Backbone as ProteinMPNN parsed JSONL, in Angstrom:
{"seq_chain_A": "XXXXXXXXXXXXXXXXXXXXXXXXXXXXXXXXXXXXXXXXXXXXXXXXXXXXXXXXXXXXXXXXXXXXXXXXXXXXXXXXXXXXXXXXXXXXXXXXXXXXXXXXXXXXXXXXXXXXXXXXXXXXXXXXXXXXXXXXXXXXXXXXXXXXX", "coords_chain_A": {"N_chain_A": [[16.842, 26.062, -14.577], [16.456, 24.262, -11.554], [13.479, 22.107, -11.217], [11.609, 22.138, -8.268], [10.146, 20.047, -5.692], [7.631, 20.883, -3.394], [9.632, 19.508, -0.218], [9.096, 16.95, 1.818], [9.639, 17.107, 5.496], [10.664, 15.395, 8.579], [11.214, 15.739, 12.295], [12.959, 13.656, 14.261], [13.578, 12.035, 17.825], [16.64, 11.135, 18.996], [16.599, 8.131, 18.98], [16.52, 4.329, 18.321], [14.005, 3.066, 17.954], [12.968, 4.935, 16.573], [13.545, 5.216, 13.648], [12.696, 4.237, 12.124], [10.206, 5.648, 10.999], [11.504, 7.509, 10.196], [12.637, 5.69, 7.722], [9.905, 5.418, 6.434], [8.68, 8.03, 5.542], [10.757, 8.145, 3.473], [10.095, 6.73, 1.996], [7.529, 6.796, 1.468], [7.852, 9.414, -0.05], [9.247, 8.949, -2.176], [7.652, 7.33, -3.245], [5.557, 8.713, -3.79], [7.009, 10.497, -5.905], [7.297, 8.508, -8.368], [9.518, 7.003, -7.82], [11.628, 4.316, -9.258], [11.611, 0.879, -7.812], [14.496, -0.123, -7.033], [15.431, 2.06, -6.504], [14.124, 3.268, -4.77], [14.945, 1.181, -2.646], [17.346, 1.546, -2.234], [17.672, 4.15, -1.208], [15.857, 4.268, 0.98], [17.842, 2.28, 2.701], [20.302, 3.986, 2.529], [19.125, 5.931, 4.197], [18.636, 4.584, 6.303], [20.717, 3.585, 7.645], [22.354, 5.93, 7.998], [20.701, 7.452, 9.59], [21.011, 5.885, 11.931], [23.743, 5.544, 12.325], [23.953, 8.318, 12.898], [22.275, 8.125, 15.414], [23.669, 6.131, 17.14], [26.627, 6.537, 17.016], [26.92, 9.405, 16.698], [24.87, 10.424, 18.791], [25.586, 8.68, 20.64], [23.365, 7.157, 21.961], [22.856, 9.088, 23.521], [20.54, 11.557, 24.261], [18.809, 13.697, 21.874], [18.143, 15.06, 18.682], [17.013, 14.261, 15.144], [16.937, 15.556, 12.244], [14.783, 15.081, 9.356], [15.0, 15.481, 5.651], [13.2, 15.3, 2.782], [13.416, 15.124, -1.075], [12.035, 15.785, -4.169], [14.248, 16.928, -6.998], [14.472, 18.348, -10.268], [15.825, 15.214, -11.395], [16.547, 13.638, -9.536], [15.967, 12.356, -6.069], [16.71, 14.236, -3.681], [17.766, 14.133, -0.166], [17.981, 15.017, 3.094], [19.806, 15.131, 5.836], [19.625, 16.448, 9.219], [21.867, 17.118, 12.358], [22.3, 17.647, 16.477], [24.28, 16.366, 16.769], [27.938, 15.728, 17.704], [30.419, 16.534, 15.244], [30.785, 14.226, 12.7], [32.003, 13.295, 10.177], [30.669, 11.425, 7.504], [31.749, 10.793, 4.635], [34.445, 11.042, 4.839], [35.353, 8.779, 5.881], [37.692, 5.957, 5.533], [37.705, 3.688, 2.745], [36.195, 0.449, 3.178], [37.885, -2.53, 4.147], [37.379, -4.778, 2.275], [38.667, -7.645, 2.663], [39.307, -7.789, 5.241], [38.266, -9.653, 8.185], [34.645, -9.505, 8.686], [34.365, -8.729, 11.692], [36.925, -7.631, 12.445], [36.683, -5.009, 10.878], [36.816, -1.283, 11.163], [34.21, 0.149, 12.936], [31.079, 0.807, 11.432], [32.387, 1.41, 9.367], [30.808, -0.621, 7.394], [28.257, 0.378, 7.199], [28.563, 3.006, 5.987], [29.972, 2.537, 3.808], [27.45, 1.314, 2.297], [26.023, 3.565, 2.258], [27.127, 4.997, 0.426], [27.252, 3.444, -1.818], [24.437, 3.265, -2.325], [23.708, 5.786, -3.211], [23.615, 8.533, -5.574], [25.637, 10.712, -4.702], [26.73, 11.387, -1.761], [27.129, 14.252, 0.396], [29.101, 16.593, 3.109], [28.432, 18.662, 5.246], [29.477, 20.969, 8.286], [27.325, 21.78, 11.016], [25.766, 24.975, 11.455], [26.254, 26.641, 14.114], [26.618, 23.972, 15.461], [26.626, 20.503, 15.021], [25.461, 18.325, 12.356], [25.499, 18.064, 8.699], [24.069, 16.354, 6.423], [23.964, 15.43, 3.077], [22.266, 13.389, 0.745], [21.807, 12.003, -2.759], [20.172, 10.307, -4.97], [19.948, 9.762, -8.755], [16.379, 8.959, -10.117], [16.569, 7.018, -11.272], [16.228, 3.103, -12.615], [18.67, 1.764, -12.847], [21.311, -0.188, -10.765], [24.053, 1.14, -9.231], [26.427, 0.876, -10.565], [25.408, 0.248, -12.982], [24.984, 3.148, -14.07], [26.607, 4.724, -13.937]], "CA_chain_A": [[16.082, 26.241, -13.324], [15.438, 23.122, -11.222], [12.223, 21.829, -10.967], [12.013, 21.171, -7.046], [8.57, 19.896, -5.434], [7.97, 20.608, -1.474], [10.329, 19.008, 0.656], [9.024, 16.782, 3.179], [10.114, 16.534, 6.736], [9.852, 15.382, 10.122], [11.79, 15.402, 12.879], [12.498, 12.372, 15.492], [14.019, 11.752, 19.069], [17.353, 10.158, 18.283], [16.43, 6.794, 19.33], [16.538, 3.528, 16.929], [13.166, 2.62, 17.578], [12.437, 5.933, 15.659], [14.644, 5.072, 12.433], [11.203, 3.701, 10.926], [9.536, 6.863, 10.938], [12.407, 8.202, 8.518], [12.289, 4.904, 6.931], [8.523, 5.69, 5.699], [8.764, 9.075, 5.009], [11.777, 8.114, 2.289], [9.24, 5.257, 0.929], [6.486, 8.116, 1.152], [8.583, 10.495, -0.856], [10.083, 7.949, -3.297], [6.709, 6.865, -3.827], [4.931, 10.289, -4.893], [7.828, 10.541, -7.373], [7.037, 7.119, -9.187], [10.958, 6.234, -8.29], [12.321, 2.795, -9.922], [11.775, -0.124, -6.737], [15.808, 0.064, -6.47], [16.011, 3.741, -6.255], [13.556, 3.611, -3.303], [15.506, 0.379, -2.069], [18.542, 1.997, -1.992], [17.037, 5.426, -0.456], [15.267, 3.499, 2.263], [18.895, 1.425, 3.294], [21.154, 4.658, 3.141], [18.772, 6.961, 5.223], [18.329, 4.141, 7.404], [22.095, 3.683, 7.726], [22.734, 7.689, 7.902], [20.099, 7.771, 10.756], [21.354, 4.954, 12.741], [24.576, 6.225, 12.6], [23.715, 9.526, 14.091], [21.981, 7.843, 17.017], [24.303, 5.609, 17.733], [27.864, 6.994, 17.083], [26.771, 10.431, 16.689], [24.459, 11.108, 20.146], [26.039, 7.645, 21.481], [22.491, 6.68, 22.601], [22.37, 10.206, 24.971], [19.417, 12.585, 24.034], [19.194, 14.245, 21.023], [17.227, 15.127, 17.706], [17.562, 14.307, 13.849], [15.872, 15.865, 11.215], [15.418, 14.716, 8.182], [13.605, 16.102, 4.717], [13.367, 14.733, 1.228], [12.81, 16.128, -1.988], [12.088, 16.121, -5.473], [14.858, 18.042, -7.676], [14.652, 17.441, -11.506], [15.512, 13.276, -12.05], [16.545, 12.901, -8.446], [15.651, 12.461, -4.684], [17.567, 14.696, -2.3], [17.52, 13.687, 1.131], [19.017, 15.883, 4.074], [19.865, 15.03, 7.948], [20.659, 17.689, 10.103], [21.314, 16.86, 13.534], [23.656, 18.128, 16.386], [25.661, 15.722, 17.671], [29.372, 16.22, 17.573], [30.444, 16.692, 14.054], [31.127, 13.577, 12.287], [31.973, 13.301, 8.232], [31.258, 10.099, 6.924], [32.481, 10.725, 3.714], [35.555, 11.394, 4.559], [35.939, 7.723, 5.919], [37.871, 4.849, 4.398], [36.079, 2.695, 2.08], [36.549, -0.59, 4.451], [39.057, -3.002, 3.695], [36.652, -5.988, 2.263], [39.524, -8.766, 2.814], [39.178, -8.414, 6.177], [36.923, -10.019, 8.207], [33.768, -8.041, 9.584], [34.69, -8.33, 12.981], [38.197, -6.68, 12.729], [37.094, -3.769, 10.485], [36.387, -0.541, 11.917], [32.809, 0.42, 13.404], [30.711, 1.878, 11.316], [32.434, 1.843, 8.139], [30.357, -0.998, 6.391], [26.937, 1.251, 7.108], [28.966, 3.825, 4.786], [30.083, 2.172, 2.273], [26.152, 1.266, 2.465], [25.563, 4.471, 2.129], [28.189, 5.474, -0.818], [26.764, 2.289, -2.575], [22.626, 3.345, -2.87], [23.469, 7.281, -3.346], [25.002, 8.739, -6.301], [26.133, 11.681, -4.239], [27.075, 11.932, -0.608], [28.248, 14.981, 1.243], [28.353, 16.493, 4.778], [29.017, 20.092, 5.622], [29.195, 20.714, 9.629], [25.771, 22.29, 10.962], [26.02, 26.128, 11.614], [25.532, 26.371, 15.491], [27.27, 22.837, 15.844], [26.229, 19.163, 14.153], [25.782, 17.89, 11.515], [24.003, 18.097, 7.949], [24.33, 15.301, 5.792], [22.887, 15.3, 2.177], [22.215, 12.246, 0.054], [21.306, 12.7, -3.779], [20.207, 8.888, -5.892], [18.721, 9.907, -9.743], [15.393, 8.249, -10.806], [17.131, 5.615, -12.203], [15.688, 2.054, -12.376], [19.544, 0.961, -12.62], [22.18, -0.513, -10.189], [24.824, 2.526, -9.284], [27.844, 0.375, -11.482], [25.339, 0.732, -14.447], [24.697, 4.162, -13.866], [27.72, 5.964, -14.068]], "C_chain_A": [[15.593, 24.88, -12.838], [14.178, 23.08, -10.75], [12.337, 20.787, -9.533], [10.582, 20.9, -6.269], [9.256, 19.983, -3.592], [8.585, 19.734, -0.755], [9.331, 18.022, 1.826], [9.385, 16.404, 4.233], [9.787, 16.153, 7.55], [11.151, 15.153, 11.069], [11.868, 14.285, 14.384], [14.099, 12.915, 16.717], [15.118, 10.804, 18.2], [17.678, 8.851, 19.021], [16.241, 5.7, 18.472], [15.387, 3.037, 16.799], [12.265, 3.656, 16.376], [12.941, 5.823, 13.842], [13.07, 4.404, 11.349], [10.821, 4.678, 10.869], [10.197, 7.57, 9.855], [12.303, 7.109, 7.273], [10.589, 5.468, 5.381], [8.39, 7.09, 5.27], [10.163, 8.914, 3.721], [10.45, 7.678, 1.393], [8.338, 6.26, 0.482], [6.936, 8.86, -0.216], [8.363, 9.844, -2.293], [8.743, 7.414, -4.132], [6.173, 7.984, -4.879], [5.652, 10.638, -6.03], [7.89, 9.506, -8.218], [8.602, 6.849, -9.013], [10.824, 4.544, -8.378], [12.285, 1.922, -8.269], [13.121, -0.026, -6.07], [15.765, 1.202, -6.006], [15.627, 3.512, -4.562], [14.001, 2.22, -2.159], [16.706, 0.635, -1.398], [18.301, 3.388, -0.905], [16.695, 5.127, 0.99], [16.766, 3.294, 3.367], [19.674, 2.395, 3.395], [20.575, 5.558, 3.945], [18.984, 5.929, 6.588], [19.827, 3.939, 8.352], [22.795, 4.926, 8.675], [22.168, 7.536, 9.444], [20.687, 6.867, 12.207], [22.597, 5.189, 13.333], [24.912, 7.317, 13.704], [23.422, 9.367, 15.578], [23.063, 7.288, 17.494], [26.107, 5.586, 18.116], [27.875, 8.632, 17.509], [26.321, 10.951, 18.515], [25.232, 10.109, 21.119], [25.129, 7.259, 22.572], [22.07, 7.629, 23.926], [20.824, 11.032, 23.886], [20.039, 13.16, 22.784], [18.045, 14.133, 19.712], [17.995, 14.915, 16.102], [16.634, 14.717, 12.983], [15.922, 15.616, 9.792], [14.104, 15.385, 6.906], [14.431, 15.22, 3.537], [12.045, 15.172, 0.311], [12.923, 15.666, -3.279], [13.384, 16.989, -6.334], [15.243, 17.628, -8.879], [14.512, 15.826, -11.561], [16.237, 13.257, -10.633], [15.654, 12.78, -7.129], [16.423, 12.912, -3.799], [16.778, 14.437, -1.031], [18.617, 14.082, 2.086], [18.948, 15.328, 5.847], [20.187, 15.908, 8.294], [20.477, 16.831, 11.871], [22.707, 17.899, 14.472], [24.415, 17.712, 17.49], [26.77, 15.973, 17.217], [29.556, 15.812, 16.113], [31.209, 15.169, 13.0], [31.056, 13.286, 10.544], [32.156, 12.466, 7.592], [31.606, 9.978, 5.455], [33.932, 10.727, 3.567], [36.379, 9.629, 5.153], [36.6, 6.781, 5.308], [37.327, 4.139, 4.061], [36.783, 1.449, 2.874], [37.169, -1.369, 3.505], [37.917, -4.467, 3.606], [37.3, -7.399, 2.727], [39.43, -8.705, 4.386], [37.986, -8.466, 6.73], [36.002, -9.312, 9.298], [33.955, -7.669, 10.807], [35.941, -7.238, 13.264], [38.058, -5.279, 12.355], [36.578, -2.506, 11.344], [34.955, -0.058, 12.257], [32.519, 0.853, 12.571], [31.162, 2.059, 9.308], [31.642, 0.998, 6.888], [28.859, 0.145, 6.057], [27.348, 2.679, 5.589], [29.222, 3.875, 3.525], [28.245, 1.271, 1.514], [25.65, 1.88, 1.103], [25.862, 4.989, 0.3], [27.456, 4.31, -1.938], [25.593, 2.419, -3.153], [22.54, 4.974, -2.995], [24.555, 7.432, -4.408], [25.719, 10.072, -6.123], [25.959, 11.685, -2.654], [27.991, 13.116, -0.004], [27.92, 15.319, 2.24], [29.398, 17.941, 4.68], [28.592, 20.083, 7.504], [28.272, 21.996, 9.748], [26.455, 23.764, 11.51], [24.801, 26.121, 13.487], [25.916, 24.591, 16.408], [26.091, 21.669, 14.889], [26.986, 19.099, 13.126], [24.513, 18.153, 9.85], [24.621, 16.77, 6.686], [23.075, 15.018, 4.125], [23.253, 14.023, 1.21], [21.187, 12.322, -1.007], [21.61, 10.754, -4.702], [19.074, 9.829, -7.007], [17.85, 8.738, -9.365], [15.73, 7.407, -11.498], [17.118, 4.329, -11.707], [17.502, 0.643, -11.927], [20.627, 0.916, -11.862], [23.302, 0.691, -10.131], [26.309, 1.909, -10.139], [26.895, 0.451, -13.071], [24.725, 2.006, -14.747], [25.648, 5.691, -14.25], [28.065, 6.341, -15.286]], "O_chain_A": [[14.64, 24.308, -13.366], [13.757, 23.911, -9.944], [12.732, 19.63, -9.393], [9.842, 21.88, -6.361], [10.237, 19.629, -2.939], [7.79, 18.813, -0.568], [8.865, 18.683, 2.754], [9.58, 15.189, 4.253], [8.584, 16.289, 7.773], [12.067, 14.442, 10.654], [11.03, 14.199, 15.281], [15.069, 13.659, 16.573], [14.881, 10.068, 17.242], [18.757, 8.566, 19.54], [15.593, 6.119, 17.512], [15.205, 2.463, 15.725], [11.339, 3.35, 15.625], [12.439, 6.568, 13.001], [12.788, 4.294, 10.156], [11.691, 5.008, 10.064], [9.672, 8.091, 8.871], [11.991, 7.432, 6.127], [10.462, 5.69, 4.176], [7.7, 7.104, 4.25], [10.35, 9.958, 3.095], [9.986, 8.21, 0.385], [8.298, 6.609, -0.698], [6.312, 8.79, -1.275], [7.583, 10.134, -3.2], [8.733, 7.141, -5.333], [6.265, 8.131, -6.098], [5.095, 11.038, -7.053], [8.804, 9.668, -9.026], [9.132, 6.445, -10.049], [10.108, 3.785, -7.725], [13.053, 2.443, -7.461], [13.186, 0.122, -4.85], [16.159, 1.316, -4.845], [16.339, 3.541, -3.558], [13.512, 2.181, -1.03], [17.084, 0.159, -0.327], [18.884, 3.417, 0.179], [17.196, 5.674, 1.972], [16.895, 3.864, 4.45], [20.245, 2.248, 4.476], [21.403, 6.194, 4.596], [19.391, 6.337, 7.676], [19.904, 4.144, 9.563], [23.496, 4.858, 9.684], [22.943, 7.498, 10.4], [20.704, 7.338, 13.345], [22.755, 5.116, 14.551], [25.605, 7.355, 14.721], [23.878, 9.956, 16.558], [23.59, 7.935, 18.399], [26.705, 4.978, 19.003], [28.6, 9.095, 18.39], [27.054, 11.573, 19.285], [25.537, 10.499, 22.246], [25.503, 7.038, 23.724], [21.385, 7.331, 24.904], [20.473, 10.653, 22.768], [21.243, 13.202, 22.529], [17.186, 13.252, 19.724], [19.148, 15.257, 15.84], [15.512, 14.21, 12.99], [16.902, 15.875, 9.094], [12.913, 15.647, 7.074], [15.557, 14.74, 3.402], [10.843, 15.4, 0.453], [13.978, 15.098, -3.561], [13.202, 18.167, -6.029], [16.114, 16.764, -8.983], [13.447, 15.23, -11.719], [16.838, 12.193, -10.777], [14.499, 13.185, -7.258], [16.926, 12.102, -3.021], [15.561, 14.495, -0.86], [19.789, 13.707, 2.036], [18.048, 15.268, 6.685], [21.167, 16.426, 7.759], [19.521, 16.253, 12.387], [23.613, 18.548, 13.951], [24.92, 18.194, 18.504], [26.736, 16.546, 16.128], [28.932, 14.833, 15.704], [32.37, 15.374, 12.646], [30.02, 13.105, 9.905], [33.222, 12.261, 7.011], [31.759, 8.812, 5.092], [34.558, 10.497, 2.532], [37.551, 9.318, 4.941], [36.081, 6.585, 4.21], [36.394, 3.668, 4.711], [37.974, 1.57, 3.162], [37.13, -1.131, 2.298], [37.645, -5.119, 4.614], [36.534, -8.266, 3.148], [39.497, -9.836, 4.867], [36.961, -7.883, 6.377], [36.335, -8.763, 10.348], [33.789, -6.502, 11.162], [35.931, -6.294, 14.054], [38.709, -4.379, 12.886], [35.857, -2.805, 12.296], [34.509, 0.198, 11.138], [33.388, 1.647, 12.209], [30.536, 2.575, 8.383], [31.629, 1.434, 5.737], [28.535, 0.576, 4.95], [26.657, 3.064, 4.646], [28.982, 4.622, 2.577], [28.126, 0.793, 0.386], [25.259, 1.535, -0.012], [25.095, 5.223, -0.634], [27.198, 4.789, -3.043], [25.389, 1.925, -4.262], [21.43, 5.497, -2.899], [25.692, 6.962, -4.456], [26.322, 10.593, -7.062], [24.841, 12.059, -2.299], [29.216, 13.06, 0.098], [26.876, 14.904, 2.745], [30.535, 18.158, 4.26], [27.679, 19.406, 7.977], [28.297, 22.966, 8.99], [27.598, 23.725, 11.964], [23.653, 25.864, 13.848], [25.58, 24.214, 17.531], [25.061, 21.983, 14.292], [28.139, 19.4, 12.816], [23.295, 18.33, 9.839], [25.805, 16.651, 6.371], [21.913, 14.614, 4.085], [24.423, 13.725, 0.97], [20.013, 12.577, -0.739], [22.674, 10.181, -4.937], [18.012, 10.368, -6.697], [18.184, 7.805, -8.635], [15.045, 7.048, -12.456], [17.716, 4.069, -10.663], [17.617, -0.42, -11.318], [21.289, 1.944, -12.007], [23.409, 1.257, -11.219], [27.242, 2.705, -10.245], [27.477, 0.66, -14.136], [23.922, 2.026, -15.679], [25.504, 6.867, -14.585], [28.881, 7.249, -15.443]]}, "name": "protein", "num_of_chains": 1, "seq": "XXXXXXXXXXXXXXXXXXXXXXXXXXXXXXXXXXXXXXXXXXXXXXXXXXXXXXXXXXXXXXXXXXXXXXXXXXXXXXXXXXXXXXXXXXXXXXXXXXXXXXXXXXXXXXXXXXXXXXXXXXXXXXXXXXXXXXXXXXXXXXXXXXXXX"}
């Protein structure tokens, strides 16, 4: 039976001056759970990523809402987006081609491999009613995701 503590959320206007507001509610979270400095380093940089995303590929800077919650569950931090701009699945992207150089590669995909980098679980199911939901799962662990595995 996991041990899961209240969720907390909030939802923002999907605008980038709002991307702090999720920012601090990770740090918030991350905090109340005594996570490891990295954990909540890494937590911080893929929500902020995730969210940025949404506004800016996702609504493409038109109107729109993202919601986001984070949680306690056993030794991690789940952390959920829902939003519902047109359905985009960044997991399913290619991991970017490091040899070339940042300008050539495609939009969007370093923020992911970001993402894939400070979470040791990304997935994305499409939102019921249209969007998107996007969950992101890093244990309580003080160490680097290559000495983790």
């Amino acid at each position: 039976h996991a041990m899961r503590h209240a969720p907390m959320q909030t939802r923002i206007a999907a605008e980038l001056e709002r991307v702090a507001d999720v920012r601090r509610l990770v740090r918030d979270v991350a905090g109340a759970c005594n996570a490891p400095q990295l954990c909540m380093d890494d937590l911080v940089q893929a929500v902020d990523e995730a969210a940025t995303n949404v506004i800016v590929h996702g609504y493409r800077g038109g109107p729109g809402w993202l919601d986001v919650a984070a949680e306690r569950v056993d030794d991690t931090i789940v952390i959920t987006l829902q939003d519902e701009a047109p359905v985009m699945d960044p997991t399913r992207y290619p991991e970017p081609d490091l040899s070339v150089p940042p300008e050539r590669r495609r939009p969007g995909g370093m923020g992911i491999h970001l993402m894939r980098m400070a979470t040791d679980r990304l997935e994305h199911a499409p939102r019921p009613g249209g969007g998107n939901i996007l969950t992101m799962t890093r244990r309580l662990d003080p160490r680097p995701k290559e000495e983790r595995s």
